[in-house]
Short mmCIF file of C-alpha atoms and ligand atoms in Angstrom, two decimals:
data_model
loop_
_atom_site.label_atom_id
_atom_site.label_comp_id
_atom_site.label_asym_id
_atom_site.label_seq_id
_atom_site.Cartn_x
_atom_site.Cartn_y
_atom_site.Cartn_z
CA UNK A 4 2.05 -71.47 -71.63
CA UNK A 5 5.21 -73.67 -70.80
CA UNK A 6 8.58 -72.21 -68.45
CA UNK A 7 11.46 -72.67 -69.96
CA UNK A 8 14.79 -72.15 -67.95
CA UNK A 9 18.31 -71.15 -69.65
CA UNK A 10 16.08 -70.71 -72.98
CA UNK A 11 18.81 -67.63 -73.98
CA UNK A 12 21.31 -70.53 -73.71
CA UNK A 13 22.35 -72.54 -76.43
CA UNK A 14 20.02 -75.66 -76.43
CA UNK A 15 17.16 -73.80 -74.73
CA UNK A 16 17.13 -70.57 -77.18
CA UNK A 17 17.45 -73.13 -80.08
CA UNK A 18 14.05 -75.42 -78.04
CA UNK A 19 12.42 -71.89 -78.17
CA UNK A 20 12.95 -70.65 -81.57
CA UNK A 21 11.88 -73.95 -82.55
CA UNK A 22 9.17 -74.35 -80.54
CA UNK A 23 7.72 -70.98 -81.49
CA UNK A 24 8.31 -71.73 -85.31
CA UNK A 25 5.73 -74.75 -85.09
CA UNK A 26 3.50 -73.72 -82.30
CA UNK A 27 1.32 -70.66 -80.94
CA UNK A 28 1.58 -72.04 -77.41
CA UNK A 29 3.56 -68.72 -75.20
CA UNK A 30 6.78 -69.34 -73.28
CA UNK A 31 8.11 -67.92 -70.37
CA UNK A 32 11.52 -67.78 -70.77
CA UNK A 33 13.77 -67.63 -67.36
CA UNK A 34 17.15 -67.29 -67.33
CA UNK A 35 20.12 -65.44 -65.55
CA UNK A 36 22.16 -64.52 -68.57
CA UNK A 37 25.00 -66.16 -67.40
CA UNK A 38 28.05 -65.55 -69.60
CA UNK A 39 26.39 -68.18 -71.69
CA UNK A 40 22.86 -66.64 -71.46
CA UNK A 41 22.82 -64.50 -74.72
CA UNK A 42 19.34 -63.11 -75.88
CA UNK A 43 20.64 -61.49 -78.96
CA UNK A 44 20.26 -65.31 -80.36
CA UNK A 45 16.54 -64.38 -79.39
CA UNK A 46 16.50 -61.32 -81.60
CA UNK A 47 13.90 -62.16 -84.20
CA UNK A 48 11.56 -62.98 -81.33
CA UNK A 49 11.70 -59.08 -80.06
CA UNK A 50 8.51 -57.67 -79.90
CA UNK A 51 6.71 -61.61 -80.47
CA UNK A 52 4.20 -61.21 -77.60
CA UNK A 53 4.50 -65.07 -77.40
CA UNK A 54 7.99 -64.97 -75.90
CA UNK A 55 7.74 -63.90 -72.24
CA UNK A 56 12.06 -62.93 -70.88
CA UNK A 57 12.33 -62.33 -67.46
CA UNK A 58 16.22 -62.54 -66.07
CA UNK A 59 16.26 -63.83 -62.79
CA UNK A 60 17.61 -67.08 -61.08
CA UNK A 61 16.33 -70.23 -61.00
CA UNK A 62 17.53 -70.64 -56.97
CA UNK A 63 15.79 -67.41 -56.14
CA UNK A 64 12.27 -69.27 -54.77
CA UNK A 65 9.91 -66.47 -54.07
CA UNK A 66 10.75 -65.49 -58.17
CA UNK A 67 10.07 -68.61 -59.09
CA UNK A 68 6.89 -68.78 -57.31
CA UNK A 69 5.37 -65.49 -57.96
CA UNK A 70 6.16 -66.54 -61.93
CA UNK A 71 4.52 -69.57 -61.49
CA UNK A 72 1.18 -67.95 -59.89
CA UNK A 73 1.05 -65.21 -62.59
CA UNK A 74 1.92 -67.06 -65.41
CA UNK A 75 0.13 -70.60 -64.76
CA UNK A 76 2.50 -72.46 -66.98
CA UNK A 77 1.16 -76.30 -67.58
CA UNK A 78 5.01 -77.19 -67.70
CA UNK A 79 8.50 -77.22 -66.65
CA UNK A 80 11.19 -77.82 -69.15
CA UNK A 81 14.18 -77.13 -67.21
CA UNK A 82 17.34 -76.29 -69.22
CA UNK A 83 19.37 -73.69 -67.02
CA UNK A 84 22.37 -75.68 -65.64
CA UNK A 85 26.03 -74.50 -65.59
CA UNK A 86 27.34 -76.68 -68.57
CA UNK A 87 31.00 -76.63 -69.88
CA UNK A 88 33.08 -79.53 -67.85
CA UNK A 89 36.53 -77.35 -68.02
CA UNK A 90 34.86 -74.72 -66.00
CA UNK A 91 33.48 -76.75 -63.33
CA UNK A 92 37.36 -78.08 -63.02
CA UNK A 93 38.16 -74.55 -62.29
CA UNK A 94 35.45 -73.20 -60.35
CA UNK A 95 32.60 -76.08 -59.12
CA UNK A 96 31.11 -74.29 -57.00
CA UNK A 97 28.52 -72.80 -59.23
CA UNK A 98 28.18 -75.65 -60.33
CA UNK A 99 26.36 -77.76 -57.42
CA UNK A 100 24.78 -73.93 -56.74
CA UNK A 101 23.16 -73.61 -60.18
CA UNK A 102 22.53 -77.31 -61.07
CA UNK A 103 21.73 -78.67 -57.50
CA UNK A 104 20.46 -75.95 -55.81
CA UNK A 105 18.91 -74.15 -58.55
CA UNK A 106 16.86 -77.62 -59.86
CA UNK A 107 15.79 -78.35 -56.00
CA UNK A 108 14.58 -74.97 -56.00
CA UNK A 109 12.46 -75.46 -59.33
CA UNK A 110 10.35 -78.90 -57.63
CA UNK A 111 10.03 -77.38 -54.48
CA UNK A 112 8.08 -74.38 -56.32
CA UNK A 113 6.91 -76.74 -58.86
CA UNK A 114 5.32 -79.24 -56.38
CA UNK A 115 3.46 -76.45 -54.28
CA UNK A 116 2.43 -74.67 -57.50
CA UNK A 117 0.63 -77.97 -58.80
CA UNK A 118 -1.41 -78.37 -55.52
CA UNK A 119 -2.50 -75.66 -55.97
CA UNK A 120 -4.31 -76.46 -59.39
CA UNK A 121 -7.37 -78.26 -60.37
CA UNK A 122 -7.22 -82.13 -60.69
CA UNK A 123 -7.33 -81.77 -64.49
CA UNK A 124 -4.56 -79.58 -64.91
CA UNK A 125 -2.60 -80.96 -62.40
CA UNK A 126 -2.59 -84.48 -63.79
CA UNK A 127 -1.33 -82.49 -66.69
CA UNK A 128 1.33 -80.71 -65.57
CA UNK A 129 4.41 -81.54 -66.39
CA UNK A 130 8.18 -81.23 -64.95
CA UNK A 131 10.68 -81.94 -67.68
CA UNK A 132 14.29 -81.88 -67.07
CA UNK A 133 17.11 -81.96 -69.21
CA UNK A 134 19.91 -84.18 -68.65
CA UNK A 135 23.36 -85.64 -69.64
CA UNK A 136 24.76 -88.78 -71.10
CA UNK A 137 28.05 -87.92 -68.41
CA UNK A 138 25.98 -88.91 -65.16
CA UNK A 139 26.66 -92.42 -66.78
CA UNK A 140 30.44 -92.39 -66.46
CA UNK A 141 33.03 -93.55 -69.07
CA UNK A 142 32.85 -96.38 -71.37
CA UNK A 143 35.97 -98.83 -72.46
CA UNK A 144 36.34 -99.73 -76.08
CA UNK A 145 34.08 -102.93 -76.16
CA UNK A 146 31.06 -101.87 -73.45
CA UNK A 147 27.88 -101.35 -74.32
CA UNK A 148 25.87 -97.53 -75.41
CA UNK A 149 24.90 -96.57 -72.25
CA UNK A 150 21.03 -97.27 -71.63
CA UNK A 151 18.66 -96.23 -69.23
CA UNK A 152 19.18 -98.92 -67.04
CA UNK A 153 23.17 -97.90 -66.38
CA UNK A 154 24.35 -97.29 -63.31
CA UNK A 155 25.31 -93.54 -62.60
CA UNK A 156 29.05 -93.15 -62.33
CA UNK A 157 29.62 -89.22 -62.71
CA UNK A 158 33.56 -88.25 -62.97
CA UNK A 159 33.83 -84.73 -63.12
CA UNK A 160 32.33 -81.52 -60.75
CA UNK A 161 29.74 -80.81 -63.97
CA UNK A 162 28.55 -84.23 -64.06
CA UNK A 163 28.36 -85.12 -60.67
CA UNK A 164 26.00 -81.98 -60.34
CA UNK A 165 23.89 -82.95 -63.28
CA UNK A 166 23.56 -86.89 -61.56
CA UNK A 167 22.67 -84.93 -58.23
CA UNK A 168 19.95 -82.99 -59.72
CA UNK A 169 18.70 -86.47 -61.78
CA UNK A 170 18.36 -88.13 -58.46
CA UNK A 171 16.50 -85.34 -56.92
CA UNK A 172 14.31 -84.98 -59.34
CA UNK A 173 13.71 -89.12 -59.49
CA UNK A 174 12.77 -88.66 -55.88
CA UNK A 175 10.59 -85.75 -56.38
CA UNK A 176 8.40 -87.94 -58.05
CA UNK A 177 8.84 -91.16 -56.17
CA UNK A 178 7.95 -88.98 -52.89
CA UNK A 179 5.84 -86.79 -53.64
CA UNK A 180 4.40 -87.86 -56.80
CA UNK A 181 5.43 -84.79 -59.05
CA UNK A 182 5.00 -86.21 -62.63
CA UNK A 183 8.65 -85.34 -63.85
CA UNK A 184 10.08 -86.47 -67.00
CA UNK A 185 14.10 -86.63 -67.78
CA UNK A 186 16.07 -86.74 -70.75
CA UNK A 187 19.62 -87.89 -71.47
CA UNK A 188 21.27 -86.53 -74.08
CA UNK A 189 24.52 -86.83 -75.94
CA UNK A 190 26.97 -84.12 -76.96
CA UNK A 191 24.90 -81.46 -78.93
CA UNK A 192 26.41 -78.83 -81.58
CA UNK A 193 24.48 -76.87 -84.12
CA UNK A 194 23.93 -72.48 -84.39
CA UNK A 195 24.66 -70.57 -81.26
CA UNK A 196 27.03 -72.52 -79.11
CA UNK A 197 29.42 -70.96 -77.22
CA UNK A 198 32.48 -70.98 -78.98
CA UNK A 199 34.06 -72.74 -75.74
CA UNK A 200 32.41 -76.28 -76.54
CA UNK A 201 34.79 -78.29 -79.10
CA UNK A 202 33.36 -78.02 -81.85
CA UNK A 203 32.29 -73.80 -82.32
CA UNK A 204 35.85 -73.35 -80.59
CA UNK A 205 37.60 -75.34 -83.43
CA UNK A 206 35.57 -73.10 -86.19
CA UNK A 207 36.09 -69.71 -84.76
CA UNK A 208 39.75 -70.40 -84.16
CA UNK A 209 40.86 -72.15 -87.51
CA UNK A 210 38.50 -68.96 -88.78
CA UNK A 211 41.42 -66.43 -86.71
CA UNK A 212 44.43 -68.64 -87.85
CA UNK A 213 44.48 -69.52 -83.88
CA UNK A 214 45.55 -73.49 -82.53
CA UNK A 215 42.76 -76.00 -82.36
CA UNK A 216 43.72 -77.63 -78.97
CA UNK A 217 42.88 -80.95 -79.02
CA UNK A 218 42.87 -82.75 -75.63
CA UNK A 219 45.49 -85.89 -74.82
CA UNK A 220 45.51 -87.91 -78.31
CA UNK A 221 42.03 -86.96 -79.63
CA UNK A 222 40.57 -89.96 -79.77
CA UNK A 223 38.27 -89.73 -76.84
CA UNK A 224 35.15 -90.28 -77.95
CA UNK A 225 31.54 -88.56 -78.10
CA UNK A 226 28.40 -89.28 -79.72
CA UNK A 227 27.40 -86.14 -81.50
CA UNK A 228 23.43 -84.68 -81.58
CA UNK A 229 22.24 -81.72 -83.94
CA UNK A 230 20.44 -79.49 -81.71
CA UNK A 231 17.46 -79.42 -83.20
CA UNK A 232 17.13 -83.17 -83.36
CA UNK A 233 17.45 -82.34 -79.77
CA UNK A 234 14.94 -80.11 -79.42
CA UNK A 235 12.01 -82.73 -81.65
CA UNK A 236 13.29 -85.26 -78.64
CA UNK A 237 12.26 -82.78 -75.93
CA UNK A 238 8.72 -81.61 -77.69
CA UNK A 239 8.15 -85.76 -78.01
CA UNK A 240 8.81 -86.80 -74.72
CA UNK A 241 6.83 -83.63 -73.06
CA UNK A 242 4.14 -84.25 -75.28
CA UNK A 243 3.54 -88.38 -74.70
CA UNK A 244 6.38 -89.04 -72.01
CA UNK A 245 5.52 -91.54 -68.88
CA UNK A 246 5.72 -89.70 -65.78
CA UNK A 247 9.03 -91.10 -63.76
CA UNK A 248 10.55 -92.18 -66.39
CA UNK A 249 13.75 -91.39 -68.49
CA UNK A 250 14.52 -91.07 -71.95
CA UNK A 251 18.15 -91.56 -73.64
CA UNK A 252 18.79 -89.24 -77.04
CA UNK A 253 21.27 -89.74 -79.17
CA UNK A 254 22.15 -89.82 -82.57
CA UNK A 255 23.99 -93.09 -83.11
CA UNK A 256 27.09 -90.68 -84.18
CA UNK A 257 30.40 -91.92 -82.11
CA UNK A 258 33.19 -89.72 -83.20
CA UNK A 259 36.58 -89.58 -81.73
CA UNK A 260 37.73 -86.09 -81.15
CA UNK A 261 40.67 -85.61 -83.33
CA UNK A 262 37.97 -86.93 -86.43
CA UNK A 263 35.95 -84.20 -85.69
CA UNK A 264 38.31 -81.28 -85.89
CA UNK A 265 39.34 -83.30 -88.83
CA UNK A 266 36.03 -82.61 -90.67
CA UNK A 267 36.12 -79.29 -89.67
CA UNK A 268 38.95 -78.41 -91.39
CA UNK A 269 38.05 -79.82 -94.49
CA UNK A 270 34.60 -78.32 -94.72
CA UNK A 271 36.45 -74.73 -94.10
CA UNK A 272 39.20 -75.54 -96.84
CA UNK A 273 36.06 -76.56 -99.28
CA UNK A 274 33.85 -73.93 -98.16
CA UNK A 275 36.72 -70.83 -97.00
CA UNK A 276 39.84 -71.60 -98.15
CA UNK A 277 43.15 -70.47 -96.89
CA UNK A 278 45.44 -68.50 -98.69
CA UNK A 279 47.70 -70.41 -96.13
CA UNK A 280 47.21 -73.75 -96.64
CA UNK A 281 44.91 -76.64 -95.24
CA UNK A 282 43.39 -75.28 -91.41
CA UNK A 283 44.56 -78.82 -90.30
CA UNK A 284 47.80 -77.49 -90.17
CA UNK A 285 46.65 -75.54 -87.34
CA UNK A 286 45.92 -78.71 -85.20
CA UNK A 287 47.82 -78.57 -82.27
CA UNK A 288 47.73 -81.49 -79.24
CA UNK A 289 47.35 -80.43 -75.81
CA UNK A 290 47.58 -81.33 -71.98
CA UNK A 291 44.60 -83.90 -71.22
CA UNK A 292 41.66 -82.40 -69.33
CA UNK A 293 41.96 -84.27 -65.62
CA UNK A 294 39.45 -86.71 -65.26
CA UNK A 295 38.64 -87.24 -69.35
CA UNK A 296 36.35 -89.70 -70.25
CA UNK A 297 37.43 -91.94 -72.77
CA UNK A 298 34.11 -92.40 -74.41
CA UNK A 299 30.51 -91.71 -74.16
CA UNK A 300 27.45 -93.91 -76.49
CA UNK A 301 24.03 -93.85 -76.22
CA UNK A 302 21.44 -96.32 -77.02
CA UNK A 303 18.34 -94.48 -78.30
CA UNK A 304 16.05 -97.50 -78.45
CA UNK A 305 13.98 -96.50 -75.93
CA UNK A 306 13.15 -93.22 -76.81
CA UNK A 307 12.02 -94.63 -80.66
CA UNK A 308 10.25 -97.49 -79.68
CA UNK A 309 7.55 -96.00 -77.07
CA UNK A 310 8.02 -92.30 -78.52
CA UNK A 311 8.91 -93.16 -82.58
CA UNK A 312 11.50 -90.57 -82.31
CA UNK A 313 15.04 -90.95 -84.20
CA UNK A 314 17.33 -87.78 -85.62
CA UNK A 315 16.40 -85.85 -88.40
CA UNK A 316 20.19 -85.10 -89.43
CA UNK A 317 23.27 -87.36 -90.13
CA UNK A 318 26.51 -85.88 -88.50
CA UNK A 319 27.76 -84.98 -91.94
CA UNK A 320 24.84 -83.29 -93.00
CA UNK A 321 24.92 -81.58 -89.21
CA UNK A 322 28.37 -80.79 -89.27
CA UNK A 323 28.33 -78.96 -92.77
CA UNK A 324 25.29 -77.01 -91.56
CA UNK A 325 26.87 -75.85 -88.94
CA UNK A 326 29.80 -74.82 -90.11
CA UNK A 327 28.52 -72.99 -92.72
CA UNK A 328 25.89 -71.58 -89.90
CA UNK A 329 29.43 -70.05 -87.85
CA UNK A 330 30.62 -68.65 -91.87
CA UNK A 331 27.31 -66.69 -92.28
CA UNK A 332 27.05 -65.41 -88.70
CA UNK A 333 30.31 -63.69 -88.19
CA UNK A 334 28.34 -60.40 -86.26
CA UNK A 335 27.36 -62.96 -83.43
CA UNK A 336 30.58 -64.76 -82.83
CA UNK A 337 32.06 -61.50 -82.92
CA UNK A 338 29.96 -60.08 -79.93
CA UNK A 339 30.13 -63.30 -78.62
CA UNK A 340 33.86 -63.07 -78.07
CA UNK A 341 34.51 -59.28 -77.54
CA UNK A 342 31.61 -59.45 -75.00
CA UNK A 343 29.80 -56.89 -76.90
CA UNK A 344 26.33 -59.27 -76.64
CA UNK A 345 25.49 -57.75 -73.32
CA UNK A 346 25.69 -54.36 -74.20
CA UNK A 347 23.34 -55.75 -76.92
CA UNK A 348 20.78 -56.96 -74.00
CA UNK A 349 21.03 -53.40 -72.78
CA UNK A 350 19.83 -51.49 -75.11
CA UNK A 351 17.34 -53.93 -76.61
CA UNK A 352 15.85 -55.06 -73.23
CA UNK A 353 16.78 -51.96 -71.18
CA UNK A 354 16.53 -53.19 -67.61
CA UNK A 355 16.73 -57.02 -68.83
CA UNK A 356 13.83 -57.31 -65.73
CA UNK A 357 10.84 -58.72 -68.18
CA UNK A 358 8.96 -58.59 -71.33
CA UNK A 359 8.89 -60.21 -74.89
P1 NAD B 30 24.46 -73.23 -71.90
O1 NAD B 30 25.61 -73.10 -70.96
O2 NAD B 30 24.65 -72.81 -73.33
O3 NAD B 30 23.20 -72.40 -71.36
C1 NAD B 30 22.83 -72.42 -70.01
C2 NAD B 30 21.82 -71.31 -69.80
O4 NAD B 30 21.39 -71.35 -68.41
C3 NAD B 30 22.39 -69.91 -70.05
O5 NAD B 30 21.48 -69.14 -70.81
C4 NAD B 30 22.54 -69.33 -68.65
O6 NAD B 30 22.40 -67.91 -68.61
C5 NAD B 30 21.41 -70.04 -67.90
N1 NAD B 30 21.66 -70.12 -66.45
C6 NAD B 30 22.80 -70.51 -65.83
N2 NAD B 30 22.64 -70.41 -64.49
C7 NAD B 30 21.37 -69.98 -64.27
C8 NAD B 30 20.61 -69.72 -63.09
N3 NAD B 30 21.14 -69.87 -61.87
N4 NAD B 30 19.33 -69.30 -63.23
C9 NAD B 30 18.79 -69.13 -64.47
N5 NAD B 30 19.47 -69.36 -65.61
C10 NAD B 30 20.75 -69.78 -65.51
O7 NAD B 30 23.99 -74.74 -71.81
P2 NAD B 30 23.43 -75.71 -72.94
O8 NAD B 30 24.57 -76.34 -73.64
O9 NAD B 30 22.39 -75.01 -73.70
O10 NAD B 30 22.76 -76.85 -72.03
C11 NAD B 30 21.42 -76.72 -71.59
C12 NAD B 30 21.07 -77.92 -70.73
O11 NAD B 30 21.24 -79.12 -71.49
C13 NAD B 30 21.93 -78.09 -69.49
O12 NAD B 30 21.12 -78.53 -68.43
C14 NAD B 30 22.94 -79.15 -69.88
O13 NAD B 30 23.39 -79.87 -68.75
C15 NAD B 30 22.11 -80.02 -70.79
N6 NAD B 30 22.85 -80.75 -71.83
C16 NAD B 30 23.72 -80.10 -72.65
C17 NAD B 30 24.35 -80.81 -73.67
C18 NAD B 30 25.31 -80.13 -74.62
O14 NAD B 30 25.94 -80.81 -75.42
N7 NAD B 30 25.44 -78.81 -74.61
C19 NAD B 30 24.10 -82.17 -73.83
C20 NAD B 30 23.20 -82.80 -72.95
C21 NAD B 30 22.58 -82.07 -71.97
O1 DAU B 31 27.90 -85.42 -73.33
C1 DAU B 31 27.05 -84.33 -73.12
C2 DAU B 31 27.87 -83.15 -72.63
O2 DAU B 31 28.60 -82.67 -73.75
C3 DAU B 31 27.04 -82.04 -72.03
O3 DAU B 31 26.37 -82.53 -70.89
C4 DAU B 31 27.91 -80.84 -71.66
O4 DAU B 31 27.10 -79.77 -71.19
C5 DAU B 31 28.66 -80.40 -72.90
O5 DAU B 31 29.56 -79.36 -72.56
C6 DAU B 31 29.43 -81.57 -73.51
O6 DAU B 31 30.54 -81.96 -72.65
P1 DAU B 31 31.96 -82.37 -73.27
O7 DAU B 31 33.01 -82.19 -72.25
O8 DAU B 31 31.87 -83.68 -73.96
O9 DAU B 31 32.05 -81.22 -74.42
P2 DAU B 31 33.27 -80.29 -74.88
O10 DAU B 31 32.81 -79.60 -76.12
O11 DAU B 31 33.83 -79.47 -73.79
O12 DAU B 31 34.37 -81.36 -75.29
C7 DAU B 31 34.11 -82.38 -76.25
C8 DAU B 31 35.34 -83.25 -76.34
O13 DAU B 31 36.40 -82.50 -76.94
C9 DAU B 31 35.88 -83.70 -75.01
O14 DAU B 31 36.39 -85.02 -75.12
C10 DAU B 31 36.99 -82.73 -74.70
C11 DAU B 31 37.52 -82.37 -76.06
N1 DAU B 31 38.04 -81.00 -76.23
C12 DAU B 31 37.26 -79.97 -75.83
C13 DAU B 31 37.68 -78.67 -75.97
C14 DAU B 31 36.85 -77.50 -75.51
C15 DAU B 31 39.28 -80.79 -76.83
O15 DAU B 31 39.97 -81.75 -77.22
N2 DAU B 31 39.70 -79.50 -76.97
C16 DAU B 31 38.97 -78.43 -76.57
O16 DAU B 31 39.45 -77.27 -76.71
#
């Protein structure tokens, strides 16, 4: 069995319906169901004794312990963060709770857990944590993709957080020898993102005839990841990973914002046209988001040359996917927005405490 943390999130319920799909292995699936904790993305597991939900916090230690003694997981992979970089502008606080806090919380329990194994499984075990290209700071025009070797030069509340819990989890293993992992990965998008990330946001509101806000001029720049090219990263560097050491992912895909809400538009005038006219017309510019990085690149050479792993999907093959994923799904964004998904929890997990 493997814990997973924020696996009813977006890239951790995608890692588990993925990971169940090719593997009989159980998970353990932790999570607080934060508004962005949704487990009715988890519906066709209900009833799948493989998939173990228990909603709790990851800061709450004695939880985390007691799971860890009953469940004897061989690994971590440790998703549950607070994630969206407008909200820790407003409100940072749960931020540096959830993401500092909540990840020391995870070694601490982690490192006593794995003493208390035998030597084989504890050389073994496993702590993988899941990262973000922002701890590296913002690029100029002509720099280099960031690689492993950057220095960290976080900018905003969210990714100051997510380079705090990166260096305490480097130390973990420096000090104490935990055999941790870490991966760094670019801007992800695929089925089941909350529609405030850029790109769902842009569907479901050229979908309602709303704006599309785009930030500044648009042409900050991301490099774009299908989340399931994501999630083959993760199983790779979990599987044949060096302890200690770091792994960029990205999928060589540097779009400037106003390009991709752009290609949006024209996959939802091919694929739902408007009786109104081209959804572009619905582009509307914005005031910036303080602190904006210009532009984010990753160099993925690492991660293929001592793991062989590179993305399965093209961004245009990604992108048309996935918007076609947001025209067939139209149930889930709708409980999704109206808030309806939690009365789904309730009366599919009753108390939400535990169970598959
Ligand atoms: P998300 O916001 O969709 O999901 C986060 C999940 O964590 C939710 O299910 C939430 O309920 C849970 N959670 C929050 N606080 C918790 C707590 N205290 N205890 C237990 N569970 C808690 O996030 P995501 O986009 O799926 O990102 C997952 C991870 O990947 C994060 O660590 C993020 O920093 C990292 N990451 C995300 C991206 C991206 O583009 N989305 C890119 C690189 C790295
Ligand atoms: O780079 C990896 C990171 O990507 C992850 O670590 C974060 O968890 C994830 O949220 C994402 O952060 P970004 O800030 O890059 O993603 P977001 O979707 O919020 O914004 C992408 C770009 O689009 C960014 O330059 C801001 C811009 N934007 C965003 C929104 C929501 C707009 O122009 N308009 C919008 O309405």
């Amino acid at each position: 069995m493997i814990l997973v943390t924020g696996g009813a999130g977006f890239i951790g319920a995608n890692f588990v319906l993925d990971w169940l799909a090719r593997s009989d292995e159980p998970i353990l699936n932790l999570d607080l169901l934060t508004y962005a904790g949704n487990l009715e993305t988890l519906a066709m597991l209900r009833g799948d004794a493989r998939h173990v939900f228990v909603q709790g916090d990851i800061c709450d230690r004695a939880l985390v312990e007691r799971l860890l003694a009953e469940y004897k997981p061989r690994a971590i992979v440790h998703f549950a963060a607070e994630s969206h970089v407008d909200r820790s502008i407003h409100g940072p606080a749960a931020f540096v709770r959830t993401n500092v806090e909540g990840t020391f919380t995870l070694l601490e329990a982690a490192r006593t857990y794995r003493s208390t194994l035998e030597a084989g499984i504890q050389a073994a075990f496993r702590f993988l944590h899941i990262s973000t290209d922002e701890v590296y700071g913002s690029l100029g025009p002509q720099d280099p993709p960031f690689a492993e070797t950057k220095t960290y030069e976080p900018n905003s509340p969210y990714s100051a957080s997510k380079a705090a819990s990166d260096h305490l989890v480097r130390a973990w293993h420096h000090t104490y020898g935990l055999p941790v992992l870490t991966t760094n990965c670019s801007n992800n998008y695929g089925p089941w993102q909350f529609p405030e990330k850029l790109i769902p946001l842009m569907i479901v509101n050229a979908l309602a005839g709303k704006p599309l806000p785009v930030y500044g001029d648009g042409l900050n720049v991301r490099d774009w990841l299908y989340v399931t090219d994501h999630c083959s990263a993760i199983r790779e560097v979990l599987a044949r990973g060096t302890p200690g050491e770091t792994y960029n992912v990205g999928g060589w895909n540097e779009k400037a914002n106003i390009d991709i809400v752009r290609t949006i538009c024209a996959l939802l005038d091919e694929l739902r046209p408007s009786p109104e006219g081209s959804y572009a017309r619905l582009i509307t510019h914005v005031t910036d988001r303080p602190g904006h990085d210009r532009r984010y690149a990753i160099d993925a050479r690492k991660i293929e040359r001592e793991l062989g792993w590179r993305p399965a999907e093209t961004f245009e093959t990604g992108i048309r996917k996935t918007v076609q994923w947001y025209l067939d799904n139209p149930q889930w964004i709708a409980d999704v927005q109206s808030g309806a998904y939690r009365d789904w929890v309730a009366a599919n997990y009753g108390d939400r405490g535990q169970g598959a």
